[in-house]
Coordinates of C-alpha atoms and ligand atoms in Angstrom, one line a residue:
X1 CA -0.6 -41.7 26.9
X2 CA -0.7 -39.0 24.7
X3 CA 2.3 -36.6 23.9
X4 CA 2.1 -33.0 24.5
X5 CA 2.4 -30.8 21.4
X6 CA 5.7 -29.0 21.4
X7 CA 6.0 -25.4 22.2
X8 CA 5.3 -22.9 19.2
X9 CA 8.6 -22.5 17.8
X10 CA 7.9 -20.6 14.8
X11 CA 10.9 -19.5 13.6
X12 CA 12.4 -22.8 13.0
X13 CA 8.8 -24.7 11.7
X14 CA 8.4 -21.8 9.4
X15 CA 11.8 -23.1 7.7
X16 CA 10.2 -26.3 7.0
X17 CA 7.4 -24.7 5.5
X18 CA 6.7 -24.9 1.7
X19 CA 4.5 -21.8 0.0
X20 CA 2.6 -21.8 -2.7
X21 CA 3.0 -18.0 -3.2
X22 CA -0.3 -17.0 -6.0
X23 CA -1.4 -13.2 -6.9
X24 CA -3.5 -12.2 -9.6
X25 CA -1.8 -8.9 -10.6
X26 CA 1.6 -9.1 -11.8
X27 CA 2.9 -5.4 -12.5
X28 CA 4.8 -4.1 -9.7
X29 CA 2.5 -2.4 -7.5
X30 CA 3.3 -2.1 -3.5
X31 CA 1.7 -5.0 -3.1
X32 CA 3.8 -6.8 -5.5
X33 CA 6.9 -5.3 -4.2
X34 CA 5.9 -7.0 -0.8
X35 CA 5.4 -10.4 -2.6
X36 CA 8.8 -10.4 -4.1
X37 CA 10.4 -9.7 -0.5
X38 CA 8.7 -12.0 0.6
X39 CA 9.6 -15.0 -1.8
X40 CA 13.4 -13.7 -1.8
X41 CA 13.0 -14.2 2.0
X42 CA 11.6 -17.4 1.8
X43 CA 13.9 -18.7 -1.0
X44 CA 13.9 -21.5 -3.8
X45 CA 13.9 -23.9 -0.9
X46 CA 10.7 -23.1 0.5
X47 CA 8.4 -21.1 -2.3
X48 CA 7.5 -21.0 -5.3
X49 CA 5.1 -18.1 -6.9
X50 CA 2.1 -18.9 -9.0
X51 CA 1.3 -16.0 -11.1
X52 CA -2.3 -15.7 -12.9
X53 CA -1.2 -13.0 -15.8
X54 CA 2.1 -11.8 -16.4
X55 CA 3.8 -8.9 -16.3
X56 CA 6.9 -6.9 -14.3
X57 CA 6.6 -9.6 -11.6
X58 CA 6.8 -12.2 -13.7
X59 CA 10.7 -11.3 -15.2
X60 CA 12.1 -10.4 -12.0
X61 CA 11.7 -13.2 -9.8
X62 CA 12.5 -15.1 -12.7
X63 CA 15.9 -12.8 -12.1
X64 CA 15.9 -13.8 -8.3
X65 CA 16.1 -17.2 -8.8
X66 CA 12.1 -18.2 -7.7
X67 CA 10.4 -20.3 -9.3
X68 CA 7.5 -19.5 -10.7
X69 CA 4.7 -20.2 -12.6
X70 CA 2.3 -18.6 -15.4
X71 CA -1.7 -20.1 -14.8
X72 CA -3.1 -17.5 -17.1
X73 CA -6.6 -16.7 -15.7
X74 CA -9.2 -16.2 -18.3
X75 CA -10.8 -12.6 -19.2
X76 CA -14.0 -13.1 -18.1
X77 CA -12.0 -13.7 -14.6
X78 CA -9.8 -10.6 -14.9
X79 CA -12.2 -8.5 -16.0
X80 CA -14.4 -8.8 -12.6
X81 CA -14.0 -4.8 -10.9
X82 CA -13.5 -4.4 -7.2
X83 CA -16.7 -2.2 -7.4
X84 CA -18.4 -4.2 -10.7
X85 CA -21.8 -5.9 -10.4
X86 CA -23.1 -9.5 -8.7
X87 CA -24.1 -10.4 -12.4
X88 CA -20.4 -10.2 -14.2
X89 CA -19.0 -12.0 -10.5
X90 CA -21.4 -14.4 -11.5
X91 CA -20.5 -15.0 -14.6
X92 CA -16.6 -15.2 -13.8
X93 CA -18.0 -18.2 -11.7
X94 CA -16.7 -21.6 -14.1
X95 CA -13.4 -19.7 -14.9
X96 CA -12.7 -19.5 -11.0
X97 CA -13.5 -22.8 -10.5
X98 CA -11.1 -23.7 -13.4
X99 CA -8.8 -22.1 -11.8
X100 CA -9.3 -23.2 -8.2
X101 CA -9.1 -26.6 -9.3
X102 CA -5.3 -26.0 -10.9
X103 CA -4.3 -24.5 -8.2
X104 CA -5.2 -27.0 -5.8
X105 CA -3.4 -29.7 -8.2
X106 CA -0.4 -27.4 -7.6
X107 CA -0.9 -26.4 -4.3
X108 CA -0.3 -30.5 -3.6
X109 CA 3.4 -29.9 -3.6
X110 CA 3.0 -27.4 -0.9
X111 CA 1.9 -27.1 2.7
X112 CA 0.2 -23.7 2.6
X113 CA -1.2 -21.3 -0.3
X114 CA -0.5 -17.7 0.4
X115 CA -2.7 -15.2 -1.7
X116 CA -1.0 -12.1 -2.1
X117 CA -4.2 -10.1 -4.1
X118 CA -8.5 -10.4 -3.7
X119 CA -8.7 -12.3 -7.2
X120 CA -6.0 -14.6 -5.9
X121 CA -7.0 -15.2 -2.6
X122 CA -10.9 -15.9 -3.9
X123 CA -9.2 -18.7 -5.8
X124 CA -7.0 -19.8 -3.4
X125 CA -9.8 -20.2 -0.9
X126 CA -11.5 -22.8 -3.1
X127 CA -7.9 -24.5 -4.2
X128 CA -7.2 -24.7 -0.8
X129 CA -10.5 -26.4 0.7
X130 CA -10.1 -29.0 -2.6
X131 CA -6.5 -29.7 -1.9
X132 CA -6.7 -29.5 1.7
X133 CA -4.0 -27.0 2.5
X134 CA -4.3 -23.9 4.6
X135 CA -4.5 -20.7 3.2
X136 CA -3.4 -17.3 4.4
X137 CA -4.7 -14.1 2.5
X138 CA -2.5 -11.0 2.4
X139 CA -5.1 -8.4 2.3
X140 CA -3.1 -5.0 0.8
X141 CA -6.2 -3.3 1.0
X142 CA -9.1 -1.8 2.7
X143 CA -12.3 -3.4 2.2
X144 CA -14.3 -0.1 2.4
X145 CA -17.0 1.1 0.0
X146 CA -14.4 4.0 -1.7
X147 CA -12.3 0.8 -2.7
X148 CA -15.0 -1.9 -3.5
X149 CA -18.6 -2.7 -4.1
X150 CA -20.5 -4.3 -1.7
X151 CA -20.9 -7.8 -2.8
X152 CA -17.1 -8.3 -3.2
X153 CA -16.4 -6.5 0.5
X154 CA -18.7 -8.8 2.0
X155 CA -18.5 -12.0 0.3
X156 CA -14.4 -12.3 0.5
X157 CA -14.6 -11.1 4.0
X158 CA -17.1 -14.1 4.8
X159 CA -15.6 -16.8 2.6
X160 CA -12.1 -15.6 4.2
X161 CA -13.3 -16.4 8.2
X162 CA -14.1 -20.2 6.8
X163 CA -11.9 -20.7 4.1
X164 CA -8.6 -19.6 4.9
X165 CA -6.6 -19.6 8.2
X166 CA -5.4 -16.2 9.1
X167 CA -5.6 -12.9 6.8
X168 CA -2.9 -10.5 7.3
X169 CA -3.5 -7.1 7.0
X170 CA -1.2 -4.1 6.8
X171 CA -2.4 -1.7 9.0
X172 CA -4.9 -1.8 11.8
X173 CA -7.1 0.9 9.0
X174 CA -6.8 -2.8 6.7
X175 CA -7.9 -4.4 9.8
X176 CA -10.9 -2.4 11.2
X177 CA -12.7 -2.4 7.3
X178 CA -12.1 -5.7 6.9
X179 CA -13.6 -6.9 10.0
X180 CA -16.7 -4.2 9.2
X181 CA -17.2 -6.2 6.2
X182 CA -17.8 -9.2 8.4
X183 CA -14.4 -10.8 9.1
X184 CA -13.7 -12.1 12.1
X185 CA -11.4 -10.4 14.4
X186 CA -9.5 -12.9 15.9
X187 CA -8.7 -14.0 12.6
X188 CA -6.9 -11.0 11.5
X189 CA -3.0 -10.8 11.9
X190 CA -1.7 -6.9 12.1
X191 CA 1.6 -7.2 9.8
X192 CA 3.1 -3.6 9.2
X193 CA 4.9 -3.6 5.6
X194 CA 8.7 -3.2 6.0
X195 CA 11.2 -1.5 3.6
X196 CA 14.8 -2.9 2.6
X197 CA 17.3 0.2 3.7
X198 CA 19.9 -1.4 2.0
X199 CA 19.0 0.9 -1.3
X200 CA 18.9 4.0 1.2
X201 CA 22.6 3.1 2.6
X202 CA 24.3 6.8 3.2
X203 CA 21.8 8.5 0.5
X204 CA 20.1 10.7 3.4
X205 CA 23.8 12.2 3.7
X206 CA 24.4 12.9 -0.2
X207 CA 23.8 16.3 -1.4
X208 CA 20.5 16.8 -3.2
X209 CA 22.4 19.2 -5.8
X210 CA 24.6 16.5 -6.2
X211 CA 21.2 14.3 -7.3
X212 CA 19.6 16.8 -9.3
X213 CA 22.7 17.2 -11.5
X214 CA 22.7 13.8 -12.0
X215 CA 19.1 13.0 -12.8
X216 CA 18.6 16.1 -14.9
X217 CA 16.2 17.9 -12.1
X218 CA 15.3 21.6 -12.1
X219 CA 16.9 23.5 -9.4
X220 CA 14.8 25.5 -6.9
X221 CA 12.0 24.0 -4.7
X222 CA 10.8 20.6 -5.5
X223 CA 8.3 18.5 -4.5
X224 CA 7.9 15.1 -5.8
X225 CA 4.7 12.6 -5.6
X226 CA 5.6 9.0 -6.2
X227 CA 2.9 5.8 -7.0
X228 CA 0.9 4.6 -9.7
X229 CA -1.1 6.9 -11.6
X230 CA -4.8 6.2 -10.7
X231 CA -7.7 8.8 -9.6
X232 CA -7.3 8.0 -6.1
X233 CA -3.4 8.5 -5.7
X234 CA -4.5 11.8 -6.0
X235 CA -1.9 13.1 -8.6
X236 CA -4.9 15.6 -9.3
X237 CA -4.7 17.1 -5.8
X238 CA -1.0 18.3 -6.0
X239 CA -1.6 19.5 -9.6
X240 CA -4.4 21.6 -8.4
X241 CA -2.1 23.2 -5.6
X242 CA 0.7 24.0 -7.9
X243 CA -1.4 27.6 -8.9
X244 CA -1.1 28.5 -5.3
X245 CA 2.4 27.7 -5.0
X246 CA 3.9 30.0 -8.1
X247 CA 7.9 28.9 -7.2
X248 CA 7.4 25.6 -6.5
X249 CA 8.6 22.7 -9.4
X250 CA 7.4 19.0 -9.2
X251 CA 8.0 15.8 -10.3
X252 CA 5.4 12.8 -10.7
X253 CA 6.8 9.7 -10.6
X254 CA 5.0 6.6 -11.4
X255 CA 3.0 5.2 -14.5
X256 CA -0.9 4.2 -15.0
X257 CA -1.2 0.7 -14.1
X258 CA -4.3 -1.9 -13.9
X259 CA -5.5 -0.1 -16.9
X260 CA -6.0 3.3 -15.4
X261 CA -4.4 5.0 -18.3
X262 CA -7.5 7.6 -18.9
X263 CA -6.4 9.2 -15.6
X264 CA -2.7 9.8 -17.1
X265 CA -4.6 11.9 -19.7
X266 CA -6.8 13.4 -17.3
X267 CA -4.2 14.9 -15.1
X268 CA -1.7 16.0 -18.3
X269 CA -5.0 18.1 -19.1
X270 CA -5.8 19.3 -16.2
X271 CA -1.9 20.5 -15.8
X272 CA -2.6 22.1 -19.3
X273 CA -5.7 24.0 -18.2
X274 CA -4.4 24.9 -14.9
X275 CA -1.3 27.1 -16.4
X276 CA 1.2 24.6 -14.7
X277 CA 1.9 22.1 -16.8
X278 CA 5.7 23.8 -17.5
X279 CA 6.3 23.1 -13.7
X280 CA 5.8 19.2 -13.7
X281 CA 7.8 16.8 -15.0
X282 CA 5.9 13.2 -15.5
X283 CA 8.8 10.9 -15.0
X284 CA 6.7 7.5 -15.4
X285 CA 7.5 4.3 -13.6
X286 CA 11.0 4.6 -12.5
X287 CA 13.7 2.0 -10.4
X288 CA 15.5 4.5 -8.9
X289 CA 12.8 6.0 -6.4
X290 CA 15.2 5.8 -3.4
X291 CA 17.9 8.6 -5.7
X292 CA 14.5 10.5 -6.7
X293 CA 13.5 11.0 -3.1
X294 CA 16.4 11.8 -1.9
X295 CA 16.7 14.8 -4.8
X296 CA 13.6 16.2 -4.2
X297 CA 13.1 19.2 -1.2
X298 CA 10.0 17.2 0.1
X299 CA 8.0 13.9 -0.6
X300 CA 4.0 14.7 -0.8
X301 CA 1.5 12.2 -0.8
X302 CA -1.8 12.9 -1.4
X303 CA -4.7 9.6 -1.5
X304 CA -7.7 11.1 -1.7
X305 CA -9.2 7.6 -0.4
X306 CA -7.7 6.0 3.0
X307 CA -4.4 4.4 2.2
X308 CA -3.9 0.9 3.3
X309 CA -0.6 1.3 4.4
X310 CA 1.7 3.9 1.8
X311 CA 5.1 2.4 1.5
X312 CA 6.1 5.4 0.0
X313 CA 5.6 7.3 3.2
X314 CA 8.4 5.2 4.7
X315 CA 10.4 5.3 2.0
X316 CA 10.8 9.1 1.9
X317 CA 11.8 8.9 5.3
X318 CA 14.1 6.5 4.7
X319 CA 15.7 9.1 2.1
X320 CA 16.0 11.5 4.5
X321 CA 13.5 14.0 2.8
X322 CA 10.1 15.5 4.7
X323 CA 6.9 14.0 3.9
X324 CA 3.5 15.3 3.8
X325 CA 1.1 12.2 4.1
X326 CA -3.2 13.0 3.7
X327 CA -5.2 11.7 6.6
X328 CA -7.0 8.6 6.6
X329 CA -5.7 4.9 6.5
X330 CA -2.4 4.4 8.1
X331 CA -0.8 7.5 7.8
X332 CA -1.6 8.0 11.5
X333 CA -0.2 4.5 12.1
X334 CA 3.2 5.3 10.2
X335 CA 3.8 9.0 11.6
X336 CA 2.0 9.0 14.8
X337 CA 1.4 12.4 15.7
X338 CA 3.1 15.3 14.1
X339 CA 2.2 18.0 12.1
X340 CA 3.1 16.6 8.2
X341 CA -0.1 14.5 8.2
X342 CA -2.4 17.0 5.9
X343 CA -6.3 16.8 5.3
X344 CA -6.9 14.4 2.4
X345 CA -8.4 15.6 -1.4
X346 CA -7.9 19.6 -0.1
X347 CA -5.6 22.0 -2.6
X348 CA -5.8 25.0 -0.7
X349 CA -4.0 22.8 2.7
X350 CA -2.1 20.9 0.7
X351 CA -0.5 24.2 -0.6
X352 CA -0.4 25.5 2.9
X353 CA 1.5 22.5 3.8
X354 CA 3.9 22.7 1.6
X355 CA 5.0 26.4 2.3
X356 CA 5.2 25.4 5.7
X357 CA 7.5 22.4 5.3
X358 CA 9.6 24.3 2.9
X359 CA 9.7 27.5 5.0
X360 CA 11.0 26.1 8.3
X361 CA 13.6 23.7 10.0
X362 CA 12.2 20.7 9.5
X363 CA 15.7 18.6 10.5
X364 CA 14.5 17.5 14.4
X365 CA 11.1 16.3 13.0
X366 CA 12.3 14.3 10.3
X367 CA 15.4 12.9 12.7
X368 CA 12.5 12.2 15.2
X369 CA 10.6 10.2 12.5
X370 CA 13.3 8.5 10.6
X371 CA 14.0 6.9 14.1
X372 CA 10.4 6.3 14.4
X373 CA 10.4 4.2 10.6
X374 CA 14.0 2.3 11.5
X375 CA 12.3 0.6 15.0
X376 CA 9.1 -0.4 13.1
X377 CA 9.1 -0.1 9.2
X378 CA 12.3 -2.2 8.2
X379 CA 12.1 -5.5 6.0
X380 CA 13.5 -7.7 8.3
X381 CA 11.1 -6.9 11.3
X382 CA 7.9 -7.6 8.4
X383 CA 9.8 -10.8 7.4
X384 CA 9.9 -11.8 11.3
X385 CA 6.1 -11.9 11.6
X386 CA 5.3 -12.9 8.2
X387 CA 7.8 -16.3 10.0
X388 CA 5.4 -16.0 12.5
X389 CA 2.3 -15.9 10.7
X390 CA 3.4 -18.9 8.3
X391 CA 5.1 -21.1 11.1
X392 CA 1.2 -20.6 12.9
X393 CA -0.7 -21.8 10.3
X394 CA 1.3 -24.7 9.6
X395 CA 2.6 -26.1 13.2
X396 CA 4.8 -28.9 13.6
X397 CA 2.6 -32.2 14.0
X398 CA 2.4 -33.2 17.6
X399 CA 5.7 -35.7 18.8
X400 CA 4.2 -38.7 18.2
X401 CA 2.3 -38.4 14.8
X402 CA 4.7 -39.2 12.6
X403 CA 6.5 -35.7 12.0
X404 CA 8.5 -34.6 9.8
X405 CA 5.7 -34.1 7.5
X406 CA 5.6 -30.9 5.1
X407 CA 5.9 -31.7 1.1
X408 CA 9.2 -32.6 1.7
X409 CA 8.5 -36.1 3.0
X410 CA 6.6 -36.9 0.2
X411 CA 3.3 -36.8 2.2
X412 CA 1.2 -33.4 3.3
X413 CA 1.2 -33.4 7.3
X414 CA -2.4 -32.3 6.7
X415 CA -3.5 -35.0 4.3
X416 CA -2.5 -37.5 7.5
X417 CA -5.3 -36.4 10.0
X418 CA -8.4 -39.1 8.6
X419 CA -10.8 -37.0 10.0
X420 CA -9.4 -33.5 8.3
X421 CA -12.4 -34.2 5.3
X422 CA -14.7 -34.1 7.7
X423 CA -14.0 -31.9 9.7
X424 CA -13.5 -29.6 6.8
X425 CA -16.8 -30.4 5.2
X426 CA -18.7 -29.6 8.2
X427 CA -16.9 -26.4 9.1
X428 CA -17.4 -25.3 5.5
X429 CA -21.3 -26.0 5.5
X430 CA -21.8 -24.9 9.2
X431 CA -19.4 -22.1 9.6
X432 CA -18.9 -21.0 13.7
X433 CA -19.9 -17.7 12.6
X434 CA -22.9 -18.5 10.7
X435 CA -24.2 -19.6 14.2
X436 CA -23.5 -16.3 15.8
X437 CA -26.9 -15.4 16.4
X438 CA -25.9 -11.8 18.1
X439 CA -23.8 -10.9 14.3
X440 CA -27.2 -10.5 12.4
X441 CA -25.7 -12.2 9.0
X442 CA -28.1 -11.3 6.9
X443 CA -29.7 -15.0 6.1
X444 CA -30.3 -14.7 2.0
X445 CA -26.4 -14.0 2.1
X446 CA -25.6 -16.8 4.3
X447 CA -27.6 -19.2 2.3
X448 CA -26.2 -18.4 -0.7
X449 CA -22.7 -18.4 0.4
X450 CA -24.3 -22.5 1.8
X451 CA -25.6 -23.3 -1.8
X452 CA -22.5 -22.3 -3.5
X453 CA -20.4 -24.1 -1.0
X454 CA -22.7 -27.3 -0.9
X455 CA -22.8 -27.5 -4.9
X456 CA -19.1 -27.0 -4.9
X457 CA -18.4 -29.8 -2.3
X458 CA -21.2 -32.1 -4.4
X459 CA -18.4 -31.8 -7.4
X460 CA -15.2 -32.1 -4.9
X461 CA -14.8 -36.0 -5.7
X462 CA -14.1 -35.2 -9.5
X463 CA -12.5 -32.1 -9.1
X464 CA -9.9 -34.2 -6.8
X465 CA -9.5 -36.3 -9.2
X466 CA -8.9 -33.5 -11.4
X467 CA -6.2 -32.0 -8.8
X468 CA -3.8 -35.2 -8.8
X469 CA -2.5 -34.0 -11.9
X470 CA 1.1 -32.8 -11.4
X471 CA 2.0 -29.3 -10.9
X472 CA 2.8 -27.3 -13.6
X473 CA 6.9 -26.7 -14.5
X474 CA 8.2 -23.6 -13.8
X475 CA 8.3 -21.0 -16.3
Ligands
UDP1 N1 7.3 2.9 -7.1 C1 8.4 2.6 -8.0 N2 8.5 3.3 -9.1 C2 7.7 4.3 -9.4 C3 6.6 4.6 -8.5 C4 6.5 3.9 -7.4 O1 9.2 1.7 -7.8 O2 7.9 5.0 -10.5 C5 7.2 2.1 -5.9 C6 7.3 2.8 -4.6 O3 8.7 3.1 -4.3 C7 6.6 1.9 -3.6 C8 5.5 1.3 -4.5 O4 5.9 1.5 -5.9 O5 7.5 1.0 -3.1 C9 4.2 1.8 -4.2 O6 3.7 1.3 -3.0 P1 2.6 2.1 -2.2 O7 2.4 1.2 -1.0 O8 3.1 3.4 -1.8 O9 1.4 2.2 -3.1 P2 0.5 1.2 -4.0 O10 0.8 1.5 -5.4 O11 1.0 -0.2 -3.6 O12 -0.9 1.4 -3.6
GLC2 C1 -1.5 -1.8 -1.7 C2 -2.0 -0.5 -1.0 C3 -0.8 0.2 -0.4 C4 0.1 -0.7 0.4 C5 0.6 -1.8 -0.5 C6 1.5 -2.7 0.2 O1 -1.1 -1.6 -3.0 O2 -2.7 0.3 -1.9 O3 -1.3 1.2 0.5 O4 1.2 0.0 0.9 O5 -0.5 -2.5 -1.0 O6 0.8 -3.4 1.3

C-alpha cells in the first residue's frame, strides 16, 4: 500500500533545508543586499554562501556569522558581458565547467544551490545536474535586449526551464522578459524584494534640519538620487534637469561599481559643462542611505532602462520622503497608480516633476503610499515566500521512504531515488519544452543547447568523480 505524501508544509521543511547560497558578483549591489538577508534569515544552521570573486560581500557576512566561501572564478569567466559576443561565451566554456564541477563537489553537503546572479546561476545549473541537487535561480534582472545580448537572454532562459527548478523573479516586469526570452511560465515564482524597517524605526518623524546639520547638507531644496553609478541609473538625467531647476541642490549617492567607473567621469563632466556642477554633491557609496533619505526634500529616481524591481523606491518611502520613480519595470508594480511615476530618460518632465512635488502638499500621498510599501515591501513578508519557494523545491520525502533525509543525515534525500540519474539524463536531453511543437524553438539553438548538454553528460562519470572531493573550508 503506498503512503500518501504529506501535505506541503513549507514553513517547517524549509527549516530542514540546507543552501548552498553562490553569486558571482560580490560588491554590494541590490541584489547583493538581498543575498545577505537572505543568508541572515536562513542562518549558519541552514546556509552557507559560495562566493566566486570577493569583494564588500565577502567581509560582511563574514561579520554576520555565515559561512562562506571564496571559489575565485577565472578572468576569462568574469570577463563574459551581459551584451558581449557568442565567441568570448565560448571561450569562457572550460573555466565554467571548472567551476561547475567545484561547485557540485560542494554543493554535496547541501540539498539545494540557490544562484543569486546570471554568472552564478549558469554555473550552478551545471553543478547542480552533476551533483544532483536542485537549483533555484534568483533572477534580479530583466532579460530584455537594453540589459543583455541575445545569446545570453535566450540561452540562460532555456538552460533555466531544464536545469534548475523554479526561478524567482522580482517583479512580474522580471517575469514577463524572462518568459519572452523563452522561459517557461509556470516555472517562474513572483517574489517582491522586501526592505528591513528596522533602520527606518522613527526616522520619518525626525526633522530633516535636524539631518542636514548633522550630515553637513546644504539647506534649501534638495533632491537626492541614490544607486550605483552606471549609464542606465540615469545619474545623467537628473544632472541634465538641474539647469531647469536654478534653486534646486542635489546629492548623488552611490559609487561606480562592476567597473563602470568611465560613467563617474562622464557625469562629473557633463555637471562641469552644464554650469551645475556647484549644486551637486557626489557623496559615493554610503551606509547611511536610510539618514540620507530621510534629509533630503525628495528621493528621484531616474533608470533610463526598465528597472527590475528599485529597492530604493521603497526605501525612500520608508524614510518618509516623496519619490519620483521613471516608468518602466516595476515602478508601476511598487507605486500603483499615482502621479510620482515620471516618463523615463526625459529632463524637461523630470524637472516638471520635481517643481511639482516640491510645490504642493504631498503628505496624504506619501501616507497613502508608505501604507501601500508596509503591507507588501517589508523583509519579513520576502523571507516568507522565499520559505516557500525553498521548502517547494525541496519537499519532505514521502512517509515511508526513509525521511529525514537533507545533508544532515549524512545522505542527500535526492541521491536515494535510483532512478533520479535517469530520469535526469533523459529530461536534460529531451527537455518537455523542446517537444512543444506550437513554441517554434528555433531548432539550430535547440540542437546546440542538445550537443553541449550530451558532451557534457559523456564527461559526467569523471567529473563525479571529480565532485567527491570535500567541500572547500570556510573562509
Ligand atoms: N545603496 C547603498 N549605498 C549607496 C547607494 C545605494 O547602500 O551609496 C543601496 C540602496 O540603499 C539599495 C541598493 O544599494 O538598497 C540598490 O538597490 P536597487 O535595487 O535600488 O538598485 P541596484 O543597484 O540593485 O540595481
Ligand atoms: C538588481 C536590479 C534592481 C533590484 C535588485 C534587487 O540589482 O537592478 O532593480 O532592485 O537587483 O532585486
Amino acid at each position: 500500500m503506498t503512503v500518501p505524501p504529506d501535505p506541503p508544509s513549507f514553513p517547517s521543511s524549509a527549516n530542514q533545508v540546507r543552501t548552498l547560497l553562490v553569486s558571482h558578483a560580490a560588491e554590494m549591489g541590490g541584489a547583493e543586499q538581498g543575498l545577505l538577508d537572505l543568508a541572515r534569515h536562513l542562518g549558519p544552521q541552514r546556509c552557507q554562501v559560495l562566493l566566486l570573486a570577493d569583494g564588500d560581500l565577502h567581509h560582511i557576512l563574514q561579520r554576520n556569522h555565515i559561512p562562506v566561501s571564496l571559489l575565485q572564478a577565472g578572468g576569462v569567466f568574469m570577463g563574459v558581458r551581459r551584451a558581449g559576443s557568442a565567441a568570448r561565451a565560448l571561450a569562457a566554456l572550460p573555466q565554467t565547467l571548472l567551476l561547475a564541477c567545484k561547485l557540485a563537489a560542494a554543493a554535496r553537503n547541501h540539498d539545494l544551490i540557490y544562484a543569486n546572479s546570471q554568472k552564478a546561476a549558469l554555473v550552478a545549473m551545471l553543478a547542480g545536474s552533476l551533483a544532483r541537487r536542485p537549483v533555484i535561480w534568483h533572477l534580479h534582472d530583466i532579460l530584455d535586449a537594453g540589459h543583455f545580448g541575445w545569446l545570453q537572454r535566450h540561452a540562460l532562459a532555456l538552460l533555466s526551464n531544464t536545469l534548475t527548478r523554479f526561478v524567482i523573479v522580482v517583479s512580474a516586469a522580471a517575469r514577463d522578459a524572462y518568459i519572452e526570452s523563452g522561459g517557461t511560465p509556470g516555472h517562474a515564482r513572483l517574489v517582491y524584494n522586501g526592505i528591513d524597517p528596522q533602520p527606518y524605526d522613527g526616522l520619518a518623524e525626525t526633522p530633516r534640519k535636524t539631518l542636514r546639520g548633522e550630515l553637513h547638507l546644504p539647506p534649501g531644496p534638495l533632491v537626492g538620487l541614490f544607486g550605483r553609478i552606471t549609464e542606465w541609473k540615469g545619474q545623467r538625467v537628473l544632472i541634465e534637469a538641474l539647469p531647469l531647476l536654478p534653486h534646486l541642490q542635489a546629492i548623488i549617492v552611490g559609487s561606480p561599481m562592476f567597473g563602470q567607473d568611465a560613467e563617474l567621469d562622464y557625469i562629473k563632466a557633463l555637471a562641469e559643462r552644464l554650469g551645475v556642477a556647484d549644486r551637486i554633491k557626489f557623496l559615493g557609496h554610503r551606509p547611511d542611505v536610510p539618514r540620507l533619505m530621510r534629509a533630503v526634500d525628495l528621493v528621484v529616481h531616474c533608470s533610463t532602462s526598465p528597472e527590475p524591481f528599485g529597492r530604493v523606491i521603497v526605501e525612500a518611502l520608508l524614510a518618509g520622503t516623496p519619490i519620483l520613480a521613471a516608468e518602466g519595470g516595476a515602478s508601476r508594480e511598487i507605486l500603483g497608480d499615482t502621479a510620482w511615476v515620471v516618463k523615463a530618460n526625459d529632463p524637461k518632465k523630470l524637472a516638471a516633476a520635481i517643481e511639482g512635488v516640491l510645490t504642493t502638499d504631498t503628505a496624504e500621498e506619501l501616507a497613502r503610499l508608505r501604507a501601500r510599501i508596509v503591507e507588501n515591501f517589508l523583509l519579513d513578508r520576502m523571507m516568507a515566500s522565499l520559505d516557500s519557494v525553498i521548502a517547494e523545491a525541496c519537499p519532505p520525502p514521502p512517509r515511508g521512504e526513509g525521511g529525514g533525509g537533507g545533508s544532515h543525515s549524512g545522505q542527500s534525500r535526492i541521491e536515494k531515488s535510483p532512478s533520479f540519474l535517469k530520469k535526469r539524463s533523459k529530461r536534460l536531453l529531451f527537455p518537455r519544452r523542446f517537444h512543444d511543437p506550437g513554441h517554434g524553438l528555433d531548432l539550430s539553438a535547440s540542437a546546440g543547447i542538445k550537443v553541449f548538454l550530451l558532451l557534457f553528460l559523456q564527461k559526467k562519470k569523471d567529473l563525479l568523480r571529480s565532485s567527491r572531493r570535500p567541500a572547500r573550508p570556510s573562509t
